Coordinates of C-alpha atoms in Angstrom, one line a residue:
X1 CA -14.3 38.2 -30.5
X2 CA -12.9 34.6 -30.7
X3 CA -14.0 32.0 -32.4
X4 CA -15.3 29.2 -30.7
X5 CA -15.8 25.3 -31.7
X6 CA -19.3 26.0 -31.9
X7 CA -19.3 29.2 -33.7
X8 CA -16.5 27.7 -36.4
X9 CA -18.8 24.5 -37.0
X10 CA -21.8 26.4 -37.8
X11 CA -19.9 28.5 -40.6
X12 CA -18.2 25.6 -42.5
X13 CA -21.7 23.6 -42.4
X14 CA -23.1 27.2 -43.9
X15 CA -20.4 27.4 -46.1
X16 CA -20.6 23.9 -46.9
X17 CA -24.3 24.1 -47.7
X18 CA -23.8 27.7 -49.8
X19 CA -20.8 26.2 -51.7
X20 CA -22.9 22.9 -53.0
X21 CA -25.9 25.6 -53.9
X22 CA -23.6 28.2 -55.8
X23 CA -22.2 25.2 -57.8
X24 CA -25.2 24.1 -58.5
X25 CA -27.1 26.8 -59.2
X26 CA -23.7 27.3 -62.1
X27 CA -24.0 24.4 -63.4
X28 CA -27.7 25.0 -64.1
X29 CA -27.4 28.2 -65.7
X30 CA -24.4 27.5 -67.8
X31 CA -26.2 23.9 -69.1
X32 CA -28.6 23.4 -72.3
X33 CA -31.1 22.9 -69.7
X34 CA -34.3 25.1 -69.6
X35 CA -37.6 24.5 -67.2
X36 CA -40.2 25.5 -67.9
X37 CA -42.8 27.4 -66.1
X38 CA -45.0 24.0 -65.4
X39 CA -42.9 21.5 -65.4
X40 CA -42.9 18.9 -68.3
X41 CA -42.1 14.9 -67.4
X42 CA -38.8 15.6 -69.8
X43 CA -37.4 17.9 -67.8
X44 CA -38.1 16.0 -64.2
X45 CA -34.9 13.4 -64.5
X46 CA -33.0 16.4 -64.7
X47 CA -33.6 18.1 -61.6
X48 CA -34.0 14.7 -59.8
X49 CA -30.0 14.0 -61.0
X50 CA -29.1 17.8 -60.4
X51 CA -30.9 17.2 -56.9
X52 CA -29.3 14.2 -56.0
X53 CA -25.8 15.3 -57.1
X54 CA -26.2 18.4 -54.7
X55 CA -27.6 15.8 -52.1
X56 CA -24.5 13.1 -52.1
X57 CA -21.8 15.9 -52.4
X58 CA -23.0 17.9 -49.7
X59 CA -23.3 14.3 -47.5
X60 CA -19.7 13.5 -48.6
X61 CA -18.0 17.0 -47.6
X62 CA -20.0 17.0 -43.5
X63 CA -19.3 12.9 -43.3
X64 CA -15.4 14.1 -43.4
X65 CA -16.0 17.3 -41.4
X66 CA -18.1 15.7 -38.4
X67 CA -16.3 12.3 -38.6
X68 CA -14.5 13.1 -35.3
X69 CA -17.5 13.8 -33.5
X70 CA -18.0 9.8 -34.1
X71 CA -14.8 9.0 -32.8
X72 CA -16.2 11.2 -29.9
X73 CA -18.8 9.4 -29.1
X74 CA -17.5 5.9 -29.4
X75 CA -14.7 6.9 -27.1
X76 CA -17.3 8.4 -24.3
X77 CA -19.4 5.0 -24.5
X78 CA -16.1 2.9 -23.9
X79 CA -14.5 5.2 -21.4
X80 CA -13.7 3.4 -18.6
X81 CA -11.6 5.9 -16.0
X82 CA -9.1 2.7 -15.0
X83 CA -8.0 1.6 -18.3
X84 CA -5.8 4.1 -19.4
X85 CA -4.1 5.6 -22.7
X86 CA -7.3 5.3 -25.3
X87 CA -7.0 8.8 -27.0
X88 CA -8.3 10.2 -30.4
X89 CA -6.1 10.3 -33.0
X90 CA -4.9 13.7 -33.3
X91 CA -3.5 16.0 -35.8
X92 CA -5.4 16.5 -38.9
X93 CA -6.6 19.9 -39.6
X94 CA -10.2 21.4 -38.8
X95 CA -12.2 23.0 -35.9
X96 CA -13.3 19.7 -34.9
X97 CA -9.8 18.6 -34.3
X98 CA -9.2 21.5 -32.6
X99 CA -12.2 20.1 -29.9
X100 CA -10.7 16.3 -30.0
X101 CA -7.0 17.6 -28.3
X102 CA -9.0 19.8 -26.0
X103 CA -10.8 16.2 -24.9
X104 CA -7.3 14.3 -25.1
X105 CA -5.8 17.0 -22.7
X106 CA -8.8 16.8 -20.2
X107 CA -8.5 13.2 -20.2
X108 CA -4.7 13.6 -19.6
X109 CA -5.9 15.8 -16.3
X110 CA -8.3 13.1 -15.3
X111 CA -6.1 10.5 -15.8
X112 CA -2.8 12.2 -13.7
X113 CA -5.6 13.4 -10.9
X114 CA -7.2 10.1 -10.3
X115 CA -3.6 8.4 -10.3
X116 CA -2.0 11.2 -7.6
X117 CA -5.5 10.7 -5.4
X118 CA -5.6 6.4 -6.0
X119 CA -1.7 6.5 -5.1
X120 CA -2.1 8.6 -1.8
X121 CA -5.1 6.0 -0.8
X122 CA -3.4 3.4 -1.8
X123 CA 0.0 3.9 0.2
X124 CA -2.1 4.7 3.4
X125 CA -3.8 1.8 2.9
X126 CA -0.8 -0.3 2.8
X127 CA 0.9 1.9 6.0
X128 CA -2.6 0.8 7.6
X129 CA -1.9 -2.6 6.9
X130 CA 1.7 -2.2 7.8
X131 CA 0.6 -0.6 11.2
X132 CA -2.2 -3.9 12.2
X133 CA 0.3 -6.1 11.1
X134 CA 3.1 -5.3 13.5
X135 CA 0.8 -5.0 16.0
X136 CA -0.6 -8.6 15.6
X137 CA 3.0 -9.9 15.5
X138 CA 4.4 -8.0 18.6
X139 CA 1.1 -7.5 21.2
X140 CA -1.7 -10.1 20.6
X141 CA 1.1 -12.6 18.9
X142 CA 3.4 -12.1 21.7
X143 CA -0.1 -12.4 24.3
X144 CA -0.4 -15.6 22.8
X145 CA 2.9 -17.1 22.9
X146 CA 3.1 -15.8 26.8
X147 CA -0.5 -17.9 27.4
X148 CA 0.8 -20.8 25.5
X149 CA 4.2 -21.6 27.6
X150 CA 1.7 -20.9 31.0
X151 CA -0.4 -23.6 29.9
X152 CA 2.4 -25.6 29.3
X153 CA 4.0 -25.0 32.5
X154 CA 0.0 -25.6 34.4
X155 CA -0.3 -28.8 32.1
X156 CA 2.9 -30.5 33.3
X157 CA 2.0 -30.1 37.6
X158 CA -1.8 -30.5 37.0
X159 CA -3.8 -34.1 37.5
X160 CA -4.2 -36.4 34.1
X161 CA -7.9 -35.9 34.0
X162 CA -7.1 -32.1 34.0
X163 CA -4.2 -31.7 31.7
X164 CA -6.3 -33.5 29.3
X165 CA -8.5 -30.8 28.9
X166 CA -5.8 -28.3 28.9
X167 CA -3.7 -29.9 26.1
X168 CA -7.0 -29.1 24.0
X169 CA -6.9 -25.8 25.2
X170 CA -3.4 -25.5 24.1
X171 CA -4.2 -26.9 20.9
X172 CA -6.6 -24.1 20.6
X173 CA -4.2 -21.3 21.8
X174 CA -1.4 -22.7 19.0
X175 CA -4.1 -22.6 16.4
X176 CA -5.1 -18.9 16.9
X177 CA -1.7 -18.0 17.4
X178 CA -1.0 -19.5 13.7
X179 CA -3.7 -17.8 12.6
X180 CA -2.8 -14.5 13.7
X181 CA 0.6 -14.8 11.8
X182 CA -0.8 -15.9 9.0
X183 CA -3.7 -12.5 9.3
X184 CA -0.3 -10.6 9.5
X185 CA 1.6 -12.2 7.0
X186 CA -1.3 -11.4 4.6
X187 CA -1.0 -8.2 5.7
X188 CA 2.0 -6.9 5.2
X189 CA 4.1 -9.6 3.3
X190 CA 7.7 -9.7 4.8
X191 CA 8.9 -12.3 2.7
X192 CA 8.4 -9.8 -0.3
X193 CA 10.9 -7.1 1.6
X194 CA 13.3 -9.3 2.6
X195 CA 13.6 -12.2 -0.1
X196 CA 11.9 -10.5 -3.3
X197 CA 8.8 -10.8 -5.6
X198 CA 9.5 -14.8 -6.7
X199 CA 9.8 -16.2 -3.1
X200 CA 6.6 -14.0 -2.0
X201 CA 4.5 -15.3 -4.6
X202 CA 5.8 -19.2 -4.3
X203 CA 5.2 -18.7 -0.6
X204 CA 1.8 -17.3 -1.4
X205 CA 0.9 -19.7 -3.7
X206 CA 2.0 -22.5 -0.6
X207 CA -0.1 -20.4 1.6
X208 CA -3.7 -20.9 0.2
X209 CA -2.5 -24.7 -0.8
X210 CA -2.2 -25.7 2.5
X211 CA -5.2 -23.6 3.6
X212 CA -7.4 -25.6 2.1
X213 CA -8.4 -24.1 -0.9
X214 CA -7.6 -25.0 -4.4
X215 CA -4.2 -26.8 -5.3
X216 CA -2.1 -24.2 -6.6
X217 CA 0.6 -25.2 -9.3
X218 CA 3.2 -22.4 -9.1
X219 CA 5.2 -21.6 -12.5
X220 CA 7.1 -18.3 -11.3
X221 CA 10.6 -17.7 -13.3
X222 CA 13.5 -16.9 -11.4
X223 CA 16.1 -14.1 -12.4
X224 CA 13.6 -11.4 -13.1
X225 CA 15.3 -8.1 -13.2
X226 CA 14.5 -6.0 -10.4
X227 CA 10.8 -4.0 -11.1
X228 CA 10.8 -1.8 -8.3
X229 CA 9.0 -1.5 -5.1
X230 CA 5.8 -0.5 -6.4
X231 CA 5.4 -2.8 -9.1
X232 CA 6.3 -5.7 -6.8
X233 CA 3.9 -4.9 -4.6
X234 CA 1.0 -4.3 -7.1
X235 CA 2.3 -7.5 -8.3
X236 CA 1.9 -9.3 -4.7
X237 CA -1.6 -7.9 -4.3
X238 CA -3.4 -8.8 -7.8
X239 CA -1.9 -12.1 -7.0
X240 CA -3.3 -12.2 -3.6
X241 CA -6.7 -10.7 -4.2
X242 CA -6.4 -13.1 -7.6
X243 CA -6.5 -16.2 -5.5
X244 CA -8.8 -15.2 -2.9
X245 CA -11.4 -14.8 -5.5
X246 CA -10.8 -18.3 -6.7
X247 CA -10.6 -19.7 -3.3
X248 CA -14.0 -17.7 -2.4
X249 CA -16.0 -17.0 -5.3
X250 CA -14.7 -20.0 -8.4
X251 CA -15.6 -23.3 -7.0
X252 CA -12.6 -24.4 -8.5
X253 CA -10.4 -27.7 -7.4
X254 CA -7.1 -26.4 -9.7
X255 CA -5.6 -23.2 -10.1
X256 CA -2.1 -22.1 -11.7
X257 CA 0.0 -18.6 -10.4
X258 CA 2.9 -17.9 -13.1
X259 CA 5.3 -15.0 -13.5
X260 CA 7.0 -14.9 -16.6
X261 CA 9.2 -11.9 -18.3
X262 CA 9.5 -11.7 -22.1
X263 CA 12.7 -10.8 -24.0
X264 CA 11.5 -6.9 -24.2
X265 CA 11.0 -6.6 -20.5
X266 CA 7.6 -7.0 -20.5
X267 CA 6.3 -8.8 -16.8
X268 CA 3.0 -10.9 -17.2
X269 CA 1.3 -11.8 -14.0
X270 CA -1.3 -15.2 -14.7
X271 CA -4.0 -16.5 -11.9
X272 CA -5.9 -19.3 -13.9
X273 CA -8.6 -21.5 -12.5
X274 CA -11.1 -24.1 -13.5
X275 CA -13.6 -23.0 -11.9
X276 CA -17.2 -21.4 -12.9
X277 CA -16.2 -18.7 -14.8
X278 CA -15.6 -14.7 -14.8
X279 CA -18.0 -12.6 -12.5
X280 CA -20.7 -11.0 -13.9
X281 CA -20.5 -7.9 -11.6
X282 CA -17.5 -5.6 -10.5
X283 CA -16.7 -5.8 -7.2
X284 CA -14.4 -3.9 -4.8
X285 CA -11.9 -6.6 -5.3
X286 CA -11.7 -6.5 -8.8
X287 CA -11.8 -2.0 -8.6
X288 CA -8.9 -2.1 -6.6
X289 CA -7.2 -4.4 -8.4
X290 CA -8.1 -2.2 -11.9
X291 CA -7.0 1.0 -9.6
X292 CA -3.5 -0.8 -8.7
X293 CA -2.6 -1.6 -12.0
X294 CA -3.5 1.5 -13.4
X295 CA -0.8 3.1 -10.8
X296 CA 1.9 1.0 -12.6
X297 CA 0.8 1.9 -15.8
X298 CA 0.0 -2.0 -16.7
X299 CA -2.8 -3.6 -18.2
X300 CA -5.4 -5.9 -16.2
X301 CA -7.8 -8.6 -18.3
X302 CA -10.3 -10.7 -16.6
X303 CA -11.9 -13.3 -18.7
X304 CA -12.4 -16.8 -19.2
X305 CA -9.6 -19.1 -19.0
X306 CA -11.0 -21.8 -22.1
X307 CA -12.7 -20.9 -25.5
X308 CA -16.0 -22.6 -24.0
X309 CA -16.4 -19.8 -21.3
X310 CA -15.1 -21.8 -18.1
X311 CA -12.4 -21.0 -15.8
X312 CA -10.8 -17.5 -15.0
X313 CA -8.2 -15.6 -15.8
X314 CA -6.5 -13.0 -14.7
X315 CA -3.8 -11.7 -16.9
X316 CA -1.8 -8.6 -15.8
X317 CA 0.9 -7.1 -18.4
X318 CA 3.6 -4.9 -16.6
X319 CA 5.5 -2.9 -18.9
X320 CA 9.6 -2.6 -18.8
X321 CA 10.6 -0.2 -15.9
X322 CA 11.5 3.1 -18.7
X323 CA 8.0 2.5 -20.2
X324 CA 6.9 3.0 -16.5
X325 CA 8.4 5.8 -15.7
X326 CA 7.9 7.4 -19.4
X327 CA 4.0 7.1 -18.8
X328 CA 4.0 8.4 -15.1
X329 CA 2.0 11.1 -14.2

């Protein structure tokens, strides 16, 4: 019959306890020590110090043999199934170890099961995206373009009193029809196929500036080594989703998009804002974001942009392209 974690912890505690009784029970017999039958107030500080030295070792040998089921436990109350890579430490000898690589391994499982599943959503969401967006641009774009030269066309052989009116409605038509781009441009991004990651995110940035929203200052370094498709495009969409939260949720009148690459490869996405602060609740927009970067293999942080608590910031560390393919699933 095998021995099981369970079965292996209850015979080193029994041992434990046995071997701390033997040596005690030595040391007694071997000392000039004698009780006697009642016991006489001498005698008492002796078995209180025999007692205790029995006590504190047998505390000191279980402390080192349950230590990792503290490690355990800290690491289930700070699981959190997007942030990935916080393991055990492995290694050390003992049946409890034995239990902390099982729980690494199951983690690893997790971990490579929830990226495959959060991948295939993902990239149908973005061929969803990809789908509406070319229909916008080609059938209710195109609708909208074909109403607008008609209008043109009635406004220029219709009365003065008349065309007045339908230059308004032509204003109107020109506005959806800028709209609807813009719904598709948001979308799917083209700019970020055909130009690259820097001119997507300055025309981004450009985007929710003349919107209305916040004024964005843009700090986004040119020359950055090519990241790959996915990365780019988990790039594009924390920044995206980054800035929507500051136009919807922040109140703030400032915000600042930079993209900056360190000397080890390193890619760090930053939305700042001066606005009212970090939200207090997790919502979709900030799970998918965490879901997107954990595809990547990147680290997402969400906290406040100044030492007093104001502002946000969103802070996304990509790692060099061989880190990302090394921690893959």
């Amino acid at each position: 019959m095998s021995r099981t974690p369970a079965s292996a912890l209850y015979w080193r505690i029994l041992g434990i306890n046995g071997l701390i009784f033997a040596a005690g029970t030595v040391a007694l017999a071997m000392a000039p020590v004698t009780v006697s039958s009642f016991v006489l107030l001498r005698e008492l500080p002796v078995l209180v110090v025999g007692l205790a030295v029995m006590m504190a070792a047998n505390a000191v040998l279980l402390r080192a043999s349950l230590a990792p089921l503290e490690g355990l436990t800290a690491l289930v109350t700070r699981l959190d199934s997007l942030r990935s890579g916080d393991r055990l430490a492995t290694g050390r000898s003992g049946d409890l170890f034995h239990l902390v690589d099982q729980f690494n391994a199951m983690l690893d499982r997790l971990e490579a099961d929830r990226s495959t599943s959060t991948a295939a959503v993902l990239d149908a969401q973005e061929a969803e995206r990809r789908r509406i967006a070319q229909e916008l641009h080609d059938e209710i774009g195109q609708s909208l373009t074909v109403v607008l030269l008609e209008l043109k066309s009635v406004v220029n052989r219709a009365p003065e009193e008349v065309a007045e009116e339908l230059r308004g409605v032509q204003e109107t038509v020109r506005s959806s029809l800028d709209e609807v781009r813009q719904v598709a441009r948001r979308l799917r991004p083209g700019v970020l196929d055909d130009l690259g990651l820097t001119s997507a995110l300055t025309a981004l940035a450009a985007d929710f500036s003349e919107a209305g929203g916040p004024r964005v200052t843009r700090r986004v370094q040119t020359g950055l080594e090519r990241l790959g498709a996915d990365a780019e495009l988990v790039i594009y969409r924390i920044a995206q989703e980054g800035l929507t939260n500051v136009w919807r949720h922040s109140g703030a009148r400032n915000a600042e998009l930079s993209l900056t690459q360190d000397d080890g490869g390193r890619v760090v996405l930053r939305v700042v804002d001066d606005g009212s602060g970090p939200p207090t609740e997790v919502g979709a927009g900030i799970h998918g974001m965490r879901e997107r970067a954990m595809l990547i293999g990147a680290q997402l942080t969400i906290g406040p942009a100044d030492e007093d608590g104001t502002g946000t910031e969103v802070r996304l560390v990509v790692p060099p392209s061989g880190a990302r393919r090394a921690a893959a699933p």
